[in-house]
XYZ file of C-alpha atoms in Angstrom:
474
model
C 78.730 96.240 103.729
C 82.097 96.426 101.995
C 82.837 92.778 101.234
C 86.349 91.486 100.785
C 85.534 90.140 97.329
C 84.406 93.633 96.252
C 87.576 95.252 97.518
C 89.739 92.665 95.785
C 87.858 92.434 92.511
C 90.249 94.805 90.758
C 93.289 93.115 92.318
C 92.521 89.532 91.339
C 94.964 89.632 88.428
C 97.991 90.499 90.572
C 100.741 87.912 90.125
C 103.585 86.696 92.284
C 106.894 88.439 91.673
C 110.445 87.652 92.765
C 111.350 88.210 96.399
C 112.778 91.579 97.341
C 116.565 91.895 97.683
C 118.322 91.534 100.989
C 119.901 88.938 103.242
C 117.829 86.017 104.391
C 116.358 86.325 107.871
C 115.359 83.639 110.310
C 111.894 82.380 109.477
C 109.702 82.849 112.524
C 106.157 81.458 112.342
C 103.923 83.637 110.208
C 100.628 85.013 111.557
C 97.713 82.959 110.250
C 94.975 85.124 108.761
C 91.968 84.027 106.722
C 91.946 83.691 102.972
C 90.819 86.915 101.375
C 92.176 89.084 104.188
C 93.003 92.441 102.590
C 96.638 93.544 102.713
C 97.261 97.235 102.180
C 99.487 100.214 102.813
C 98.479 103.711 103.922
C 99.786 107.219 103.303
C 98.439 110.772 103.455
C 98.659 113.569 100.928
C 100.586 116.269 102.781
C 103.026 113.765 104.233
C 104.203 112.376 100.891
C 103.037 114.348 97.857
C 105.158 117.497 97.844
C 104.539 119.658 94.751
C 102.673 122.103 96.962
C 102.344 124.728 94.209
C 101.809 122.424 91.239
C 98.769 122.492 88.975
C 96.782 125.067 90.896
C 97.100 123.673 94.411
C 96.641 126.370 97.064
C 98.139 126.378 100.589
C 96.760 124.152 103.317
C 96.906 124.786 107.045
C 99.933 122.479 107.180
C 101.795 124.573 104.609
C 101.359 127.616 106.831
C 102.031 125.756 110.074
C 105.167 123.967 108.865
C 106.672 127.216 107.605
C 106.162 128.897 110.972
C 109.475 128.972 112.887
C 109.581 126.610 115.861
C 106.572 124.532 114.874
C 108.411 121.537 113.342
C 111.054 119.750 115.391
C 113.694 119.594 112.654
C 112.652 122.680 110.714
C 111.471 120.738 107.653
C 108.178 121.034 105.798
C 106.079 119.200 103.225
C 107.095 121.260 100.206
C 108.853 118.245 98.679
C 108.267 115.458 101.214
C 108.631 112.205 99.235
C 107.835 113.907 95.895
C 105.134 111.293 95.440
C 103.269 113.701 93.151
C 105.966 113.152 90.536
C 107.105 109.657 91.589
C 103.741 108.006 92.186
C 104.165 105.453 89.384
C 107.326 104.041 90.925
C 105.724 103.996 94.367
C 102.747 102.054 93.024
C 105.158 99.619 91.402
C 106.883 99.154 94.780
C 103.559 98.168 96.305
C 102.627 95.845 93.475
C 106.031 94.147 93.459
C 105.720 93.529 97.196
C 102.250 92.036 96.836
C 99.995 94.698 98.371
C 96.374 94.320 97.275
C 95.026 97.683 98.473
C 96.222 101.240 99.013
C 94.654 103.838 101.270
C 95.648 107.345 100.252
C 94.189 110.752 101.017
C 93.055 113.418 98.602
C 94.285 116.965 99.177
C 91.285 119.270 99.444
C 93.421 122.290 98.367
C 94.288 120.482 95.126
C 90.654 119.756 94.291
C 89.040 123.042 95.409
C 91.943 125.402 96.098
C 89.851 127.995 97.935
C 87.896 125.321 99.777
C 84.651 126.346 98.095
C 83.875 127.382 94.568
C 85.435 126.192 91.311
C 86.810 122.655 91.109
C 90.417 122.440 89.924
C 90.449 119.818 87.178
C 94.245 119.793 87.037
C 94.419 118.826 90.701
C 92.038 115.943 90.182
C 94.081 114.839 87.170
C 96.793 113.655 89.556
C 94.390 111.349 91.397
C 93.096 110.099 88.054
C 96.627 109.079 87.134
C 97.248 107.527 90.541
C 94.033 105.488 90.541
C 94.596 104.278 86.996
C 98.123 103.162 87.860
C 96.880 101.317 90.939
C 94.271 99.454 88.951
C 96.761 98.621 86.211
C 98.981 97.001 88.856
C 96.121 95.086 90.505
C 95.826 97.259 93.625
C 92.431 98.340 94.968
C 92.291 102.062 95.830
C 90.687 103.388 99.025
C 90.389 107.175 99.144
C 90.268 109.232 102.328
C 88.783 112.668 101.771
C 90.358 114.512 104.702
C 93.683 113.825 106.386
C 94.175 117.174 108.144
C 95.253 119.371 105.192
C 92.396 121.885 105.250
C 92.651 124.659 102.636
C 94.066 127.715 104.375
C 91.368 129.772 102.665
C 88.792 127.896 104.756
C 90.824 128.339 107.921
C 90.701 132.067 107.228
C 86.906 131.714 107.351
C 86.982 129.896 110.684
C 87.921 126.392 109.559
C 86.467 123.688 111.786
C 85.079 126.382 114.086
C 82.677 127.492 111.354
C 79.524 125.391 111.222
C 79.266 125.986 107.475
C 82.234 123.666 106.982
C 79.872 120.680 107.091
C 78.334 121.850 103.825
C 81.685 122.881 102.347
C 82.941 119.365 103.012
C 79.869 117.819 101.384
C 80.478 119.858 98.223
C 84.124 118.786 98.167
C 83.135 115.132 98.673
C 80.728 115.296 95.742
C 83.407 116.804 93.502
C 85.969 114.107 94.326
C 83.508 111.260 93.916
C 82.132 112.656 90.659
C 85.610 112.349 89.153
C 86.893 109.152 90.769
C 83.838 107.208 91.924
C 83.725 105.137 88.741
C 86.983 103.452 89.819
C 87.251 103.956 93.578
C 84.643 102.057 95.567
C 85.605 102.481 99.262
C 85.676 106.081 100.516
C 86.630 107.205 104.017
C 85.395 110.630 105.082
C 87.813 111.770 107.794
C 91.053 110.556 109.297
C 91.208 110.602 113.108
C 88.883 113.541 113.890
C 89.575 113.343 117.626
C 93.336 113.558 117.059
C 92.902 116.536 114.730
C 90.660 118.214 117.292
C 92.913 117.463 120.276
C 96.312 118.263 118.806
C 95.375 120.823 116.164
C 92.672 122.688 118.068
C 93.415 121.928 121.732
C 97.101 121.438 122.421
C 98.074 123.530 119.407
C 101.099 121.459 118.377
C 99.506 120.468 115.058
C 98.008 122.720 112.396
C 96.218 125.059 112.665
C 97.817 125.585 116.087
C 94.715 126.518 118.093
C 94.332 125.856 121.804
C 91.775 125.340 124.535
C 88.772 123.282 125.512
C 86.160 125.326 123.638
C 88.279 125.208 120.489
C 88.615 121.424 120.771
C 84.897 120.814 121.378
C 83.855 123.013 118.452
C 86.286 121.377 116.019
C 85.219 117.921 117.164
C 81.509 118.541 116.698
C 81.872 120.109 113.278
C 84.050 117.228 112.080
C 81.425 114.757 113.270
C 78.789 116.781 111.451
C 80.844 116.966 108.232
C 81.363 113.232 108.359
C 77.598 112.804 108.259
C 76.928 115.420 105.588
C 79.680 113.961 103.413
C 78.236 110.458 103.546
C 74.724 111.743 102.904
C 75.859 113.850 99.944
C 77.637 110.948 98.285
C 74.821 108.470 98.934
C 72.293 110.855 97.414
C 74.114 110.497 94.104
C 75.751 107.057 94.284
C 74.401 103.914 95.924
C 77.141 101.609 94.667
C 79.990 102.908 96.832
C 81.199 101.748 100.250
C 81.340 104.694 102.638
C 82.995 104.875 106.023
C 85.386 106.874 108.158
C 88.592 106.383 110.143
C 89.101 106.714 113.909
C 92.195 106.431 116.056
C 91.224 104.071 118.869
C 93.299 102.915 121.819
C 92.946 101.471 125.306
C 93.153 104.170 127.963
C 94.625 103.069 131.294
C 94.957 105.030 134.544
C 98.584 105.838 135.390
C 97.859 104.655 138.947
C 95.005 103.017 140.830
C 94.048 106.210 142.657
C 90.414 107.276 142.194
C 91.570 110.536 140.616
C 93.620 108.808 137.923
C 90.915 106.218 137.270
C 88.376 108.994 136.739
C 90.803 110.955 134.540
C 91.369 107.892 132.352
C 87.619 107.622 131.849
C 87.407 111.261 130.794
C 90.335 110.889 128.408
C 88.766 107.757 126.915
C 85.664 109.794 126.164
C 87.673 112.566 124.487
C 89.786 110.183 122.410
C 87.502 107.227 121.662
C 83.823 107.563 122.431
C 83.546 111.200 121.321
C 83.620 109.695 117.811
C 82.046 106.300 118.384
C 78.974 107.247 120.414
C 77.637 109.904 118.015
C 78.198 107.713 114.949
C 76.740 104.491 116.327
C 74.404 105.661 119.129
C 73.448 109.210 118.134
C 74.674 110.871 121.318
C 77.767 112.279 122.936
C 79.291 110.665 126.037
C 77.041 111.620 128.946
C 79.744 113.440 130.897
C 80.349 115.828 127.984
C 76.874 116.356 126.553
C 76.575 119.753 128.259
C 79.625 121.054 126.403
C 78.317 120.027 123.009
C 74.708 121.106 123.577
C 75.240 124.783 122.602
C 76.772 123.662 119.281
C 74.161 121.042 118.439
C 71.190 121.986 116.273
C 67.974 119.992 116.214
C 68.901 117.519 113.474
C 72.651 117.289 114.061
C 72.721 113.937 115.821
C 70.521 112.364 113.156
C 72.938 113.674 110.528
C 75.935 112.277 112.402
C 74.327 108.907 113.128
C 74.460 107.710 109.549
C 75.024 104.048 108.638
C 78.562 103.260 107.524
C 79.680 100.380 105.353
C 82.992 100.069 107.170
C 85.045 101.617 109.933
C 88.761 102.237 109.634
C 90.706 101.782 112.871
C 94.136 103.327 113.347
C 95.957 101.618 116.201
C 99.422 102.222 117.629
C 99.249 101.491 121.348
C 97.618 102.417 124.673
C 97.860 105.608 126.721
C 98.430 105.933 130.459
C 96.528 108.875 131.915
C 96.696 110.788 135.179
C 94.564 113.466 136.769
C 96.044 116.843 135.882
C 94.154 119.935 137.062
C 96.086 122.090 134.596
C 95.346 119.999 131.511
C 92.934 121.551 129.005
C 91.567 118.128 128.033
C 89.122 117.467 130.865
C 91.889 117.721 133.491
C 93.410 114.536 132.100
C 97.029 114.331 130.994
C 99.639 111.780 130.025
C 101.119 109.911 132.972
C 104.057 107.596 133.474
C 104.240 104.408 131.437
C 104.797 101.331 133.663
C 108.474 100.401 133.992
C 109.591 97.744 131.554
C 106.889 98.525 128.986
C 108.382 98.286 125.476
C 108.213 101.523 123.529
C 108.893 102.904 120.081
C 111.371 105.682 119.345
C 108.591 108.215 119.962
C 108.087 106.779 123.440
C 104.742 105.241 122.541
C 104.020 102.128 124.620
C 103.604 98.888 122.690
C 100.727 96.535 123.468
C 99.612 94.371 120.582
C 96.802 92.879 122.651
C 95.399 96.390 122.960
C 94.298 96.043 119.347
C 92.265 92.979 120.331
C 90.651 95.044 123.107
C 89.770 97.854 120.712
C 88.194 95.478 118.197
C 86.331 93.606 120.932
C 84.888 96.891 122.145
C 83.533 97.549 118.665
C 82.105 94.013 118.623
C 80.438 94.268 122.013
C 79.269 97.892 122.163
C 79.010 99.200 118.612
C 77.363 96.443 116.617
C 80.536 94.744 115.320
C 80.833 96.862 112.141
C 83.044 95.692 109.260
C 86.516 96.973 110.172
C 89.855 97.548 108.488
C 92.962 98.371 110.468
C 93.790 101.384 108.312
C 96.992 102.362 110.138
C 99.396 100.363 112.261
C 103.145 100.726 112.434
C 106.093 101.942 114.461
C 108.853 104.520 114.462
C 112.412 103.353 115.100
C 115.944 104.583 114.463
C 116.638 102.705 111.260
C 120.236 101.970 110.239
C 121.659 102.990 106.877
C 120.888 100.665 103.972
C 123.270 97.742 103.511
C 123.144 95.390 100.569
C 120.091 97.093 99.122
C 117.904 96.740 102.200
C 117.363 98.427 105.581
C 117.360 95.994 108.485
C 114.570 97.014 110.886
C 113.970 93.986 113.121
C 112.094 96.000 115.756
C 109.522 97.097 113.196
C 109.238 93.541 111.874
C 108.518 92.327 115.401
C 105.976 95.107 115.976
C 104.082 94.320 112.771
C 104.211 90.569 113.403
C 102.777 90.969 116.914
C 99.960 93.174 115.706
C 99.076 90.821 112.883
C 98.888 88.041 115.460
C 96.507 90.314 117.367
C 94.427 90.677 114.197
C 94.242 86.893 113.914
C 93.198 86.606 117.567
C 90.465 89.219 117.142
C 89.061 87.418 114.100
C 88.987 84.129 116.020
C 87.050 85.948 118.757
C 84.354 87.042 116.328
C 85.475 90.576 115.485
C 84.517 91.657 111.953
C 88.057 92.523 110.862
C 88.633 92.283 107.115
C 92.049 93.756 106.430
C 95.249 95.461 107.548
C 96.971 98.546 106.119
C 100.494 99.182 107.356
C 101.537 102.714 108.268
C 103.312 103.692 106.293
C 104.401 102.732 102.820
C 107.119 105.404 102.855
C 109.144 107.318 105.380
C 107.462 110.704 105.200
C 106.964 114.143 106.700
C 105.838 113.072 110.157
C 103.824 116.165 111.116
C 105.370 118.132 114.009
C 108.320 115.706 114.093
C 109.263 116.572 110.507
C 111.513 114.194 108.610
C 113.455 112.964 111.630
C 111.014 110.190 112.557
C 110.471 107.240 110.214
C 107.474 104.898 110.030
C 107.881 103.566 106.495
C 108.444 100.018 105.309
C 110.332 101.717 102.483
C 113.187 104.070 103.352
C 113.245 107.486 101.692
C 116.511 109.404 101.458
C 115.175 112.935 101.798
C 118.218 114.371 100.023
C 118.115 112.167 96.922
C 114.531 110.825 97.295
C 115.854 107.321 96.615
C 113.608 104.511 97.871
C 115.117 101.471 99.615
C 113.031 98.523 100.869
C 113.224 97.566 104.517
C 113.165 94.092 106.020
C 109.649 94.910 107.259
C 108.523 95.192 103.635
C 110.134 91.842 102.872
C 108.323 90.305 105.838
C 104.972 91.648 104.679
C 105.700 90.565 101.123
C 106.271 86.947 102.167
C 103.094 86.984 104.208
C 100.952 88.582 101.502
C 102.173 86.212 98.816
C 101.115 83.257 100.911
C 97.458 84.403 100.760
C 96.274 84.687 97.117
C 93.299 86.849 96.232
C 91.717 83.919 94.388
C 91.001 82.283 97.735
C 88.444 84.959 98.716
C 85.150 83.178 99.497
């Protein structure tokens, strides 16, 4: 199990620094979380790094997708993004100055093995060496995620997640990354949100690689589950001192009405979004209603490979979904329905329900053995105002984060094995199909000048993190 003291061992020397600039805000009661609770920020490689041709990096599926006319809402791409590849040191300093104790980042497969298989690109790994060293110098514990949707295009040309061989390709990539960084990075997550990547990238087609249909979705989902297992097994065969896990997007699924059709559709959607990941990992089977679709893809030992013990589970949580029966929907005839009137929403229209996080964590407690959990993404998109006085005032995001941290505290009191919280995201970034027009960061990025400006949400988190020193970890 990944213990809090292990995660924080390299961060114990972090010291309190002056408060961030900006006008004073009314002091509402702070969420009360246990000593040693891990405070982190999350990002992903394609969304922030830029430098897409630097040091031998080859194209990913998102490079191709974002350069395809009509795919990205504002016509932008990740060529520069936040230029984190060149500005990482300053971004690490931002985190350290705010008081973050951990940082979850993803590694770009096309930087490490540009063709997906074959020779390892040492120059690409050099960047992650520099990043990890800077994190440790500033007292921040690194958590690496091996796959956050940026598959090498060379592998997509060979079938991508539709090619069963990808499970072994992924294992080779995992070994290469860990061989270089495993002496300093202890927690490793295999995949980020495999169901989301399967649904939107291989079903709806509005994410890279832009594929559509039920068979495409099922195939991509199974092969991601399989790669998750082969990756963990490959690393464990060589290193027993690392904490290995994976990251799922989990959410409550509600029927859009109380009709039997919508209730049934919500159950099917819940299986496709939530239990399609959870049941294979923790129970060694697919949800009963979908086993027949996965059977033709499943070889004799697949479920044993997928059902591998994990040291932690990352949970990405944003809010619930309301689902209706839709005969025309590719995803098990289940589609998005109307959100109840009066439900608060973010700028993206996502409904807000902080207590839904408690429900998600309680489900893990009651049905999946209460694994050690980190909330590895949680945050909100709003229309932020221009900076004033050196800070961006984002009270809606502050309220969103506060409510969800209160939900974390509630879940812990109810016996859920929650050990930390990583805000999404450190920086405004390239927000996938939305491009640069939608902002989740607690730090504003001016995409013309690349200037960073703290937001009030960062100040709020900073005050909270500083009140809980690492030395208090039991």
